[in-house]
């Protein structure tokens, strides 16, 4: 079953006809899991897909439908699914044991690679996720500065710890979201991205800012882009104020370039948070940075200096299987042009999808940087030309706004029934295994989606 076998059906009817196995699993899941899911981004009407296997740039659902994959393990899989070097390393590690409850050689090799590749990394502390890495980065910054306030940017995502909830998709005034205490949200100052006056005012008004944390290519991997000149402003302001600058490179690390966005733009933060690619598609993360900062986790240094060491256990920190996958991934990135290939595919895909929009007379745009794509559905019908669209001409709040009538999830559904899985942004990340065949399928799927939306009266 595919879209072509049901040419006149609605997207939803086609999706339902293609995916009875997913429907059955989703029905059962709803009795067991809130919304039937394990990650908020999998919430999808009428029900999400259930995937059974994946290889390189593609994956198959439980009904054996094949999809070009732009989820890429939420950005973790720059080498695609089941890269042979990563799989060999994982299998070898599994055969030796999944958890030693002890130090092991791989964590040392893994840390060595990270310090070689990421300019800000003098020391590494492994965590089990990006959320844990950003939480630890804030704690380190507060400990070493003796200050409490944190500056974050509206729309930027840093995981789901209590400091990171207001101002991501709601509570843009900084009030606490459900379940978060006021005391905590009071210590977080929100600023608009690229707002030089705003950030300067915050530094003038508050002398107790411990850290500024930012997604360095902008919210959601450049969906709302950050100007490199703004990163320089942050570097200068934080240096003058004795504030710790943290780049959250959970997505951009080892993706934008081998050394992440900091290596690409030459602006080096004091600390960096990593996850996703760093662990090669298995669970893992790390906070890395200057030795003097990470020393707050060091038994001997803190004792010698009379400081209270920051406590940091974590059952799965530097798990040996994740370490093996991480090492194989980072070594492959070091030894190949995988980053460049993913970035080049991104540029070409954006160009071709914009050609589709122009051919079809649709005033949307496909944009992004490096190996990311975002579809701007132009909710306020601005007069734009897809091929010359510059996201920096638009306020971040505009870029984050969804067009009415649930159109963004309809775009996702249109792409799915034509064999492509993007997220409901609609956005996607690209791997080094995406090639000509995947490009052609994606461009055709986009054209078919636009035409289906027109047929359903969702697009003028
Ligand atoms: N920071 C950024 C920029 C992210 O994109 C994410 C996850 O998508 C996180 C932090 C949280 O990472 P994790 O999902 O591993 O907790």
CSV table of C-alpha atoms and ligand atoms in Angstrom, one decimal:
chain,number,residue,atom,x,y,z
A,1,UNK,CA,0.0,0.0,0.0
A,2,UNK,CA,1.3,3.5,-0.8
A,3,UNK,CA,0.0,6.9,-1.6
A,4,UNK,CA,-0.1,6.0,-5.3
A,5,UNK,CA,-2.5,3.2,-4.8
A,6,UNK,CA,-5.1,5.6,-3.3
A,7,UNK,CA,-4.8,8.6,-5.6
A,8,UNK,CA,-7.9,10.4,-4.5
A,9,UNK,CA,-8.1,9.6,-0.8
A,10,UNK,CA,-7.3,12.2,1.8
A,11,UNK,CA,-3.9,12.1,3.4
A,12,UNK,CA,-5.4,10.8,6.6
A,13,UNK,CA,-7.3,8.0,4.9
A,14,UNK,CA,-4.2,7.0,2.9
A,15,UNK,CA,-2.1,7.0,6.1
A,16,UNK,CA,-4.7,4.9,7.9
A,17,UNK,CA,-4.9,2.4,5.0
A,18,UNK,CA,-1.1,2.1,4.9
A,19,UNK,CA,-0.5,1.6,8.6
A,20,UNK,CA,-2.9,-0.8,10.3
A,21,UNK,CA,-0.1,-2.4,12.3
A,22,UNK,CA,0.8,1.0,13.8
A,23,UNK,CA,-2.9,1.7,14.5
A,24,UNK,CA,-3.2,-1.5,16.5
A,25,UNK,CA,0.0,-0.9,18.5
A,26,UNK,CA,-1.1,2.7,19.2
A,27,UNK,CA,-4.5,1.5,20.5
A,28,UNK,CA,-2.8,-0.7,23.0
A,29,UNK,CA,-0.1,1.9,23.9
A,30,UNK,CA,-2.8,4.5,24.8
A,31,UNK,CA,-3.9,2.1,27.6
A,32,UNK,CA,-0.4,2.0,29.0
A,33,UNK,CA,1.5,5.2,28.2
A,34,UNK,CA,0.3,8.8,28.5
A,35,UNK,CA,-0.8,9.7,25.0
A,36,UNK,CA,0.6,6.3,24.0
A,37,UNK,CA,4.1,7.7,23.6
A,38,UNK,CA,7.5,7.9,25.2
A,39,UNK,CA,8.6,11.4,23.8
A,40,UNK,CA,6.4,14.4,23.3
A,41,UNK,CA,7.5,14.9,19.7
A,42,UNK,CA,5.9,11.5,18.8
A,43,UNK,CA,2.5,12.8,19.5
A,44,UNK,CA,0.7,12.6,16.1
A,45,UNK,CA,-2.9,12.4,14.9
A,46,UNK,CA,-4.5,9.9,14.4
A,47,UNK,CA,-1.6,7.8,15.8
A,48,UNK,CA,2.2,7.7,15.4
A,49,UNK,CA,4.2,5.3,13.3
A,50,UNK,CA,5.7,2.2,14.9
A,51,UNK,CA,9.1,1.5,13.4
A,52,UNK,CA,10.6,-2.0,13.3
A,53,UNK,CA,14.1,-1.6,11.7
A,54,UNK,CA,16.3,0.9,10.0
A,55,UNK,CA,19.4,1.0,7.7
A,56,UNK,CA,21.5,4.0,6.5
A,57,UNK,CA,19.1,6.8,5.6
A,58,UNK,CA,15.9,4.7,5.7
A,59,UNK,CA,13.6,2.9,8.1
A,60,UNK,CA,10.6,0.5,7.8
A,61,UNK,CA,7.4,0.5,9.9
A,62,UNK,CA,5.7,-2.5,11.2
A,63,UNK,CA,3.6,-2.7,8.1
A,64,UNK,CA,6.8,-2.8,6.0
A,65,UNK,CA,6.4,0.7,4.6
A,66,UNK,CA,9.8,2.2,3.9
A,67,UNK,CA,10.7,5.9,4.7
A,68,UNK,CA,13.6,8.1,4.0
A,69,UNK,CA,14.4,9.2,7.6
A,70,UNK,CA,15.0,12.8,8.6
A,71,UNK,CA,14.5,12.2,12.3
A,72,UNK,CA,18.0,10.5,12.3
A,73,UNK,CA,17.6,9.4,15.9
A,74,UNK,CA,16.6,12.9,17.0
A,75,UNK,CA,19.8,14.1,15.3
A,76,UNK,CA,22.1,11.5,16.9
A,77,UNK,CA,22.7,9.5,13.7
A,78,UNK,CA,25.0,11.6,11.4
A,79,UNK,CA,26.4,8.4,10.1
A,80,UNK,CA,22.9,7.0,9.4
A,81,UNK,CA,21.4,3.9,10.9
A,82,UNK,CA,23.6,0.9,11.7
A,83,UNK,CA,26.8,2.3,10.4
A,84,UNK,CA,29.1,-0.8,10.0
A,85,UNK,CA,32.0,0.6,12.2
A,86,UNK,CA,29.5,1.7,14.9
A,87,UNK,CA,27.7,-1.6,14.9
A,88,UNK,CA,30.9,-3.6,15.0
A,89,UNK,CA,32.1,-1.6,18.0
A,90,UNK,CA,28.7,-1.9,19.8
A,91,UNK,CA,28.6,-5.7,19.2
A,92,UNK,CA,32.1,-6.1,20.5
A,93,UNK,CA,31.4,-4.0,23.6
A,94,UNK,CA,28.1,-6.0,24.3
A,95,UNK,CA,30.1,-9.2,24.1
A,96,UNK,CA,32.4,-7.9,26.9
A,97,UNK,CA,29.5,-6.8,29.2
A,98,UNK,CA,27.0,-3.9,29.4
A,99,UNK,CA,28.0,-2.4,32.7
A,100,UNK,CA,31.1,-2.9,34.9
A,101,UNK,CA,30.2,-0.6,37.7
A,102,UNK,CA,33.8,0.5,37.3
A,103,UNK,CA,36.1,2.7,35.3
A,104,UNK,CA,37.0,1.3,31.9
A,105,UNK,CA,39.4,2.0,29.0
A,106,UNK,CA,36.8,3.2,26.6
A,107,UNK,CA,35.8,6.1,28.7
A,108,UNK,CA,39.4,7.4,28.6
A,109,UNK,CA,39.6,7.0,24.8
A,110,UNK,CA,36.2,8.6,24.4
A,111,UNK,CA,37.2,11.6,26.5
A,112,UNK,CA,40.5,11.9,24.7
A,113,UNK,CA,38.8,12.1,21.3
A,114,UNK,CA,36.3,14.7,22.6
A,115,UNK,CA,39.1,16.9,23.9
A,116,UNK,CA,40.9,16.6,20.5
A,117,UNK,CA,37.8,17.5,18.5
A,118,UNK,CA,35.9,20.2,20.6
A,119,UNK,CA,37.9,23.4,21.1
A,120,UNK,CA,36.4,24.2,24.5
A,121,UNK,CA,37.0,20.8,25.9
A,122,UNK,CA,39.9,20.6,28.4
A,123,UNK,CA,38.0,18.2,30.7
A,124,UNK,CA,35.0,15.9,30.2
A,125,UNK,CA,32.3,14.7,32.5
A,126,UNK,CA,30.0,12.1,31.0
A,127,UNK,CA,26.2,12.1,31.7
A,128,UNK,CA,23.4,9.9,30.4
A,129,UNK,CA,21.6,12.6,28.4
A,130,UNK,CA,21.7,16.1,27.1
A,131,UNK,CA,19.2,17.2,29.8
A,132,UNK,CA,21.6,16.0,32.5
A,133,UNK,CA,24.5,17.7,30.7
A,134,UNK,CA,22.8,21.2,30.7
A,135,UNK,CA,21.7,20.7,34.3
A,136,UNK,CA,25.3,20.0,35.4
A,137,UNK,CA,26.6,22.9,33.3
A,138,UNK,CA,24.4,25.3,35.1
A,139,UNK,CA,25.4,23.9,38.5
A,140,UNK,CA,29.1,24.1,37.6
A,141,UNK,CA,28.6,27.7,36.5
A,142,UNK,CA,26.8,28.7,39.7
A,143,UNK,CA,29.3,27.0,41.9
A,144,UNK,CA,32.3,28.6,40.3
A,145,UNK,CA,30.9,32.1,40.0
A,146,UNK,CA,29.0,32.0,43.3
A,147,UNK,CA,26.1,33.6,41.4
A,148,UNK,CA,22.6,32.4,40.8
A,149,UNK,CA,21.1,33.9,37.7
A,150,UNK,CA,21.0,32.1,34.3
A,151,UNK,CA,20.3,33.7,31.0
A,152,UNK,CA,18.4,31.7,28.3
A,153,UNK,CA,17.0,32.6,25.0
A,154,UNK,CA,13.3,32.4,24.1
A,155,UNK,CA,12.6,29.3,21.9
A,156,UNK,CA,15.9,27.6,22.7
A,157,UNK,CA,15.7,24.1,23.9
A,158,UNK,CA,18.1,22.7,26.4
A,159,UNK,CA,16.2,19.5,27.6
A,160,UNK,CA,13.5,19.3,30.2
A,161,UNK,CA,15.2,20.0,33.5
A,162,UNK,CA,13.4,22.5,35.7
A,163,UNK,CA,15.5,25.5,34.6
A,164,UNK,CA,14.8,24.9,30.9
A,165,UNK,CA,11.0,24.8,30.7
A,166,UNK,CA,9.7,28.4,30.7
A,167,UNK,CA,10.2,30.2,27.4
A,168,UNK,CA,10.7,27.2,25.2
A,169,UNK,CA,7.3,26.8,23.7
A,170,UNK,CA,5.2,28.8,26.2
A,171,UNK,CA,5.6,30.9,29.4
A,172,UNK,CA,7.7,33.4,27.5
A,173,UNK,CA,7.3,35.8,30.4
A,174,UNK,CA,9.4,33.4,32.5
A,175,UNK,CA,6.7,32.3,34.9
A,176,UNK,CA,7.1,28.7,35.9
A,177,UNK,CA,5.5,25.9,33.9
A,178,UNK,CA,3.4,23.2,35.7
A,179,UNK,CA,5.4,21.4,38.4
A,180,UNK,CA,8.3,23.9,38.5
A,181,UNK,CA,8.8,26.1,41.6
A,182,UNK,CA,8.8,29.9,41.5
A,183,UNK,CA,12.2,30.1,43.2
A,184,UNK,CA,13.8,28.3,40.3
A,185,UNK,CA,12.1,30.1,37.5
A,186,UNK,CA,12.9,33.4,39.2
A,187,UNK,CA,16.6,32.6,38.8
A,188,UNK,CA,16.2,32.3,35.0
A,189,UNK,CA,16.3,35.5,32.9
A,190,UNK,CA,14.8,35.2,29.4
A,191,UNK,CA,16.1,37.2,26.4
A,192,UNK,CA,15.1,37.3,22.8
A,193,UNK,CA,17.6,35.8,20.4
A,194,UNK,CA,19.8,38.2,18.5
A,195,UNK,CA,18.6,41.1,20.7
A,196,UNK,CA,21.9,43.0,21.5
A,197,UNK,CA,20.1,45.7,23.4
A,198,UNK,CA,18.1,43.2,25.4
A,199,UNK,CA,21.2,41.2,26.5
A,200,UNK,CA,23.2,44.3,27.2
A,201,UNK,CA,20.4,45.6,29.4
A,202,UNK,CA,20.3,42.3,31.3
A,203,UNK,CA,24.0,42.5,32.0
A,204,UNK,CA,23.6,46.2,33.1
A,205,UNK,CA,20.7,45.4,35.4
A,206,UNK,CA,22.0,42.1,36.9
A,207,UNK,CA,25.4,41.8,38.4
A,208,UNK,CA,24.8,38.2,39.5
A,209,UNK,CA,24.6,36.3,36.2
A,210,UNK,CA,26.3,33.0,36.5
A,211,UNK,CA,25.8,31.7,33.0
A,212,UNK,CA,24.4,32.4,29.5
A,213,UNK,CA,23.4,29.2,27.7
A,214,UNK,CA,22.5,29.2,24.0
A,215,UNK,CA,21.9,26.9,21.0
A,216,UNK,CA,24.7,28.4,18.9
A,217,UNK,CA,23.1,28.0,15.5
A,218,UNK,CA,19.7,29.1,16.9
A,219,UNK,CA,16.7,27.5,18.4
A,220,UNK,CA,15.9,24.0,17.0
A,221,UNK,CA,19.1,23.7,15.0
A,222,UNK,CA,18.7,27.0,13.2
A,223,UNK,CA,14.9,27.1,12.9
A,224,UNK,CA,15.3,30.6,14.4
A,225,UNK,CA,18.9,31.4,13.4
A,226,UNK,CA,21.4,33.1,15.6
A,227,UNK,CA,23.8,35.6,14.0
A,228,UNK,CA,27.4,34.7,14.5
A,229,UNK,CA,27.9,38.4,15.4
A,230,UNK,CA,25.5,37.8,18.3
A,231,UNK,CA,27.6,35.0,19.6
A,232,UNK,CA,30.6,37.4,19.6
A,233,UNK,CA,28.5,39.9,21.6
A,234,UNK,CA,27.8,37.1,24.1
A,235,UNK,CA,31.4,36.2,24.2
A,236,UNK,CA,32.4,39.8,24.9
A,237,UNK,CA,29.7,40.5,27.5
A,238,UNK,CA,30.2,37.3,29.4
A,239,UNK,CA,34.0,37.7,29.5
A,240,UNK,CA,33.6,41.3,30.8
A,241,UNK,CA,31.1,40.2,33.5
A,242,UNK,CA,32.9,37.1,34.6
A,243,UNK,CA,29.9,35.0,33.5
A,244,UNK,CA,30.3,31.5,32.0
A,245,UNK,CA,29.3,31.2,28.4
A,246,UNK,CA,27.8,27.8,27.6
A,247,UNK,CA,27.2,26.5,24.1
A,248,UNK,CA,24.5,23.8,24.0
A,249,UNK,CA,25.9,21.7,21.2
A,250,UNK,CA,23.8,18.7,21.9
A,251,UNK,CA,22.6,18.9,18.3
A,252,UNK,CA,25.3,20.9,16.6
A,253,UNK,CA,28.3,19.1,18.2
A,254,UNK,CA,30.1,16.9,15.7
A,255,UNK,CA,27.4,17.8,13.1
A,256,UNK,CA,28.0,21.3,11.9
A,257,UNK,CA,31.7,20.4,11.8
A,258,UNK,CA,33.9,17.9,13.5
A,259,UNK,CA,34.3,20.3,16.3
A,260,UNK,CA,30.8,21.6,16.3
A,261,UNK,CA,29.6,25.2,15.8
A,262,UNK,CA,32.4,26.6,18.0
A,263,UNK,CA,35.0,25.2,15.6
A,264,UNK,CA,33.0,26.5,12.6
A,265,UNK,CA,32.6,30.0,13.9
A,266,UNK,CA,35.8,30.3,15.9
A,267,UNK,CA,34.0,31.6,19.1
A,268,UNK,CA,34.9,29.4,22.0
A,269,UNK,CA,32.6,29.1,25.0
A,270,UNK,CA,33.7,28.3,28.5
A,271,UNK,CA,31.6,25.2,28.7
A,272,UNK,CA,29.8,23.0,26.1
A,273,UNK,CA,27.0,20.5,26.5
A,274,UNK,CA,27.0,17.4,24.3
A,275,UNK,CA,24.8,14.4,23.7
A,276,UNK,CA,23.3,12.7,20.6
A,277,UNK,CA,26.2,12.2,18.2
A,278,UNK,CA,28.7,12.1,21.0
A,279,UNK,CA,27.3,8.7,22.0
A,280,UNK,CA,26.9,7.4,18.4
A,281,UNK,CA,23.2,6.8,18.6
A,282,UNK,CA,23.1,5.2,22.1
A,283,UNK,CA,22.2,7.0,25.3
A,284,UNK,CA,24.8,9.4,26.6
A,285,UNK,CA,25.9,13.0,27.0
A,286,UNK,CA,28.7,15.1,28.4
A,287,UNK,CA,29.5,18.5,29.8
A,288,UNK,CA,33.0,19.7,28.8
A,289,UNK,CA,34.9,22.8,29.3
A,290,UNK,CA,37.8,24.6,31.0
A,291,UNK,CA,39.7,22.6,33.6
A,292,UNK,CA,39.1,25.2,36.2
A,293,UNK,CA,35.4,24.8,35.8
A,294,UNK,CA,35.3,21.0,35.7
A,295,UNK,CA,37.6,21.0,38.7
A,296,UNK,CA,34.5,21.5,40.8
A,297,UNK,CA,33.9,17.8,40.2
A,298,UNK,CA,37.4,16.8,41.2
A,299,UNK,CA,37.9,15.3,44.6
A,300,UNK,CA,41.5,16.3,45.1
A,301,UNK,CA,41.3,19.8,43.6
A,302,UNK,CA,38.3,20.8,45.6
A,303,UNK,CA,39.8,19.4,48.8
A,304,UNK,CA,43.1,21.3,48.2
A,305,UNK,CA,41.2,24.5,47.5
A,306,UNK,CA,38.8,24.1,50.4
A,307,UNK,CA,35.8,24.0,48.0
A,308,UNK,CA,32.6,21.9,48.3
A,309,UNK,CA,32.8,19.4,45.5
A,310,UNK,CA,29.8,19.0,43.3
A,311,UNK,CA,28.2,15.6,43.8
A,312,UNK,CA,27.7,13.7,40.6
A,313,UNK,CA,26.8,10.0,40.4
A,314,UNK,CA,24.7,8.6,37.5
A,315,UNK,CA,24.3,4.8,36.9
A,316,UNK,CA,24.8,5.0,33.2
A,317,UNK,CA,27.5,7.7,32.9
A,318,UNK,CA,30.0,6.6,30.3
A,319,UNK,CA,28.3,3.3,29.8
A,320,UNK,CA,30.8,1.1,28.0
A,321,UNK,CA,28.4,0.3,25.1
A,322,UNK,CA,27.6,4.0,24.5
A,323,UNK,CA,31.3,4.7,24.8
A,324,UNK,CA,32.1,2.2,22.1
A,325,UNK,CA,29.4,3.7,19.8
A,326,UNK,CA,30.7,7.2,20.5
A,327,UNK,CA,34.3,6.4,19.8
A,328,UNK,CA,33.5,4.6,16.5
A,329,UNK,CA,31.3,7.6,15.5
A,330,UNK,CA,33.8,10.3,16.4
A,331,UNK,CA,36.7,8.4,14.8
A,332,UNK,CA,34.7,8.0,11.6
A,333,UNK,CA,33.9,11.7,11.6
A,334,UNK,CA,37.6,12.5,12.0
A,335,UNK,CA,38.6,10.2,9.2
A,336,UNK,CA,36.0,10.9,6.6
A,337,UNK,CA,34.2,13.8,5.0
A,338,UNK,CA,30.8,12.8,6.6
A,339,UNK,CA,30.1,16.3,8.0
A,340,UNK,CA,30.7,17.9,4.6
A,341,UNK,CA,28.6,15.4,2.8
A,342,UNK,CA,25.6,15.9,5.2
A,343,UNK,CA,26.0,19.7,4.9
A,344,UNK,CA,26.2,19.6,1.1
A,345,UNK,CA,23.1,17.4,0.9
A,346,UNK,CA,21.3,19.9,3.1
A,347,UNK,CA,22.1,22.8,0.9
A,348,UNK,CA,21.0,20.9,-2.3
A,349,UNK,CA,17.8,19.6,-0.7
A,350,UNK,CA,16.8,23.1,0.4
A,351,UNK,CA,17.5,24.4,-3.1
A,352,UNK,CA,15.4,21.6,-4.8
A,353,UNK,CA,12.5,21.9,-2.3
A,354,UNK,CA,12.4,25.6,-2.9
A,355,UNK,CA,12.2,24.9,-6.7
A,356,UNK,CA,9.2,22.8,-6.0
A,357,UNK,CA,7.5,25.6,-4.1
A,358,UNK,CA,8.3,28.1,-6.9
A,359,UNK,CA,7.0,25.6,-9.6
A,360,UNK,CA,3.8,25.1,-7.6
A,361,UNK,CA,3.4,28.8,-6.8
A,362,UNK,CA,3.5,28.3,-3.0
A,363,UNK,CA,4.8,31.2,-0.9
A,364,UNK,CA,6.5,29.0,1.7
A,365,UNK,CA,10.2,28.4,2.0
A,366,UNK,CA,12.6,25.6,2.9
A,367,UNK,CA,15.6,27.0,4.8
A,368,UNK,CA,18.2,26.0,7.3
A,369,UNK,CA,21.9,25.8,7.8
A,370,UNK,CA,24.4,22.9,7.6
A,371,UNK,CA,22.6,19.5,7.7
A,372,UNK,CA,19.2,20.9,8.8
A,373,UNK,CA,16.0,21.7,6.9
A,374,UNK,CA,13.0,23.7,8.1
A,375,UNK,CA,9.8,24.3,6.1
A,376,UNK,CA,8.4,27.8,6.7
A,377,UNK,CA,4.7,27.7,6.1
A,378,UNK,CA,4.4,31.5,6.1
A,379,UNK,CA,1.4,31.7,8.6
A,380,UNK,CA,0.9,35.5,8.0
A,381,UNK,CA,1.2,35.2,4.2
A,382,UNK,CA,4.2,37.5,3.8
A,383,UNK,CA,5.3,38.2,0.3
A,384,UNK,CA,8.3,35.9,0.1
A,385,UNK,CA,10.2,34.2,-2.7
A,386,UNK,CA,11.2,30.7,-1.6
A,387,UNK,CA,14.7,30.6,-3.2
A,388,UNK,CA,15.7,34.0,-1.7
A,389,UNK,CA,14.0,33.6,1.7
A,390,UNK,CA,16.3,34.8,4.5
A,391,UNK,CA,15.1,33.6,7.9
A,392,UNK,CA,17.0,36.4,9.6
A,393,UNK,CA,14.6,38.9,8.1
A,394,UNK,CA,11.9,37.4,10.3
A,395,UNK,CA,11.4,37.7,14.0
A,396,UNK,CA,12.0,34.4,15.8
A,397,UNK,CA,8.5,34.4,17.0
A,398,UNK,CA,7.3,34.4,13.4
A,399,UNK,CA,9.5,31.5,12.4
A,400,UNK,CA,8.2,29.5,15.3
A,401,UNK,CA,4.6,30.2,14.6
A,402,UNK,CA,2.5,27.4,13.0
A,403,UNK,CA,0.2,28.0,10.1
A,404,UNK,CA,-3.5,27.3,11.1
A,405,UNK,CA,-5.6,24.2,10.3
A,406,UNK,CA,-2.8,21.9,11.7
A,407,UNK,CA,-1.0,22.3,8.4
A,408,UNK,CA,2.4,21.5,9.7
A,409,UNK,CA,1.3,18.0,10.8
A,410,UNK,CA,-0.5,17.6,7.5
A,411,UNK,CA,2.8,18.3,5.7
A,412,UNK,CA,4.3,15.6,7.9
A,413,UNK,CA,1.6,13.2,7.0
A,414,UNK,CA,1.9,14.1,3.3
A,415,UNK,CA,5.6,13.3,3.4
A,416,UNK,CA,4.9,10.1,5.3
A,417,UNK,CA,2.4,8.7,2.8
A,418,UNK,CA,4.9,9.5,0.1
A,419,UNK,CA,7.8,7.7,1.9
A,420,UNK,CA,9.6,10.4,3.9
A,421,UNK,CA,9.7,10.9,7.7
A,422,UNK,CA,10.3,14.5,8.8
A,423,UNK,CA,9.2,15.9,12.2
A,424,UNK,CA,6.1,18.1,12.6
A,425,UNK,CA,8.2,21.3,12.5
A,426,UNK,CA,8.2,20.5,9.6
A,427,UNK,CA,12.0,20.0,10.0
A,428,UNK,CA,14.6,17.4,9.6
A,429,UNK,CA,18.3,16.4,10.1
A,430,UNK,CA,20.4,14.8,7.4
A,431,UNK,CA,22.9,12.0,7.7
A,432,UNK,CA,26.0,11.4,5.6
A,433,UNK,CA,24.2,8.4,4.1
A,434,UNK,CA,21.5,10.4,2.4
A,435,UNK,CA,22.2,10.3,-1.4
A,436,UNK,CA,20.7,10.9,-4.8
A,437,UNK,CA,18.0,8.3,-4.4
A,438,UNK,CA,16.8,9.8,-1.1
A,439,UNK,CA,17.0,13.3,-2.6
A,440,UNK,CA,14.8,12.3,-5.5
A,441,UNK,CA,12.2,10.6,-3.2
A,442,UNK,CA,12.1,13.6,-0.9
A,443,UNK,CA,11.6,16.2,-3.6
A,444,UNK,CA,8.9,14.1,-5.2
A,445,UNK,CA,7.2,13.6,-1.8
A,446,UNK,CA,7.2,17.3,-1.2
A,447,UNK,CA,5.6,18.0,-4.6
A,448,UNK,CA,3.0,15.3,-4.0
A,449,UNK,CA,2.3,16.7,-0.5
A,450,UNK,CA,1.8,20.3,-1.8
A,451,UNK,CA,-0.6,19.0,-4.4
A,452,UNK,CA,-2.5,16.9,-1.9
A,453,UNK,CA,-2.9,19.9,0.5
A,454,UNK,CA,-4.3,21.8,-2.5
A,455,UNK,CA,-6.7,19.0,-3.3
A,456,UNK,CA,-7.9,19.0,0.3
A,457,UNK,CA,-8.4,22.7,0.3
A,458,UNK,CA,-5.7,23.3,2.9
A,459,UNK,CA,-3.6,25.4,0.6
A,460,UNK,CA,-4.6,28.2,-1.8
B,1,LIG,N1,19.8,20.5,24.2
B,1,LIG,C1,19.4,20.5,22.9
B,1,LIG,C2,19.9,21.6,22.0
B,1,LIG,C3,18.6,19.5,22.4
B,1,LIG,O1,18.2,19.5,21.1
B,1,LIG,C4,18.3,18.4,23.3
B,1,LIG,C5,17.4,17.3,22.8
B,1,LIG,O2,16.8,17.3,21.7
B,1,LIG,C6,18.7,18.5,24.6
B,1,LIG,C7,19.5,19.5,25.0
B,1,LIG,C8,18.3,17.4,25.6
B,1,LIG,O3,19.0,16.2,25.2
B,1,LIG,P1,18.4,14.8,25.7
B,1,LIG,O4,17.2,14.6,24.9
B,1,LIG,O5,19.5,13.9,25.5
B,1,LIG,O6,18.1,15.0,27.2
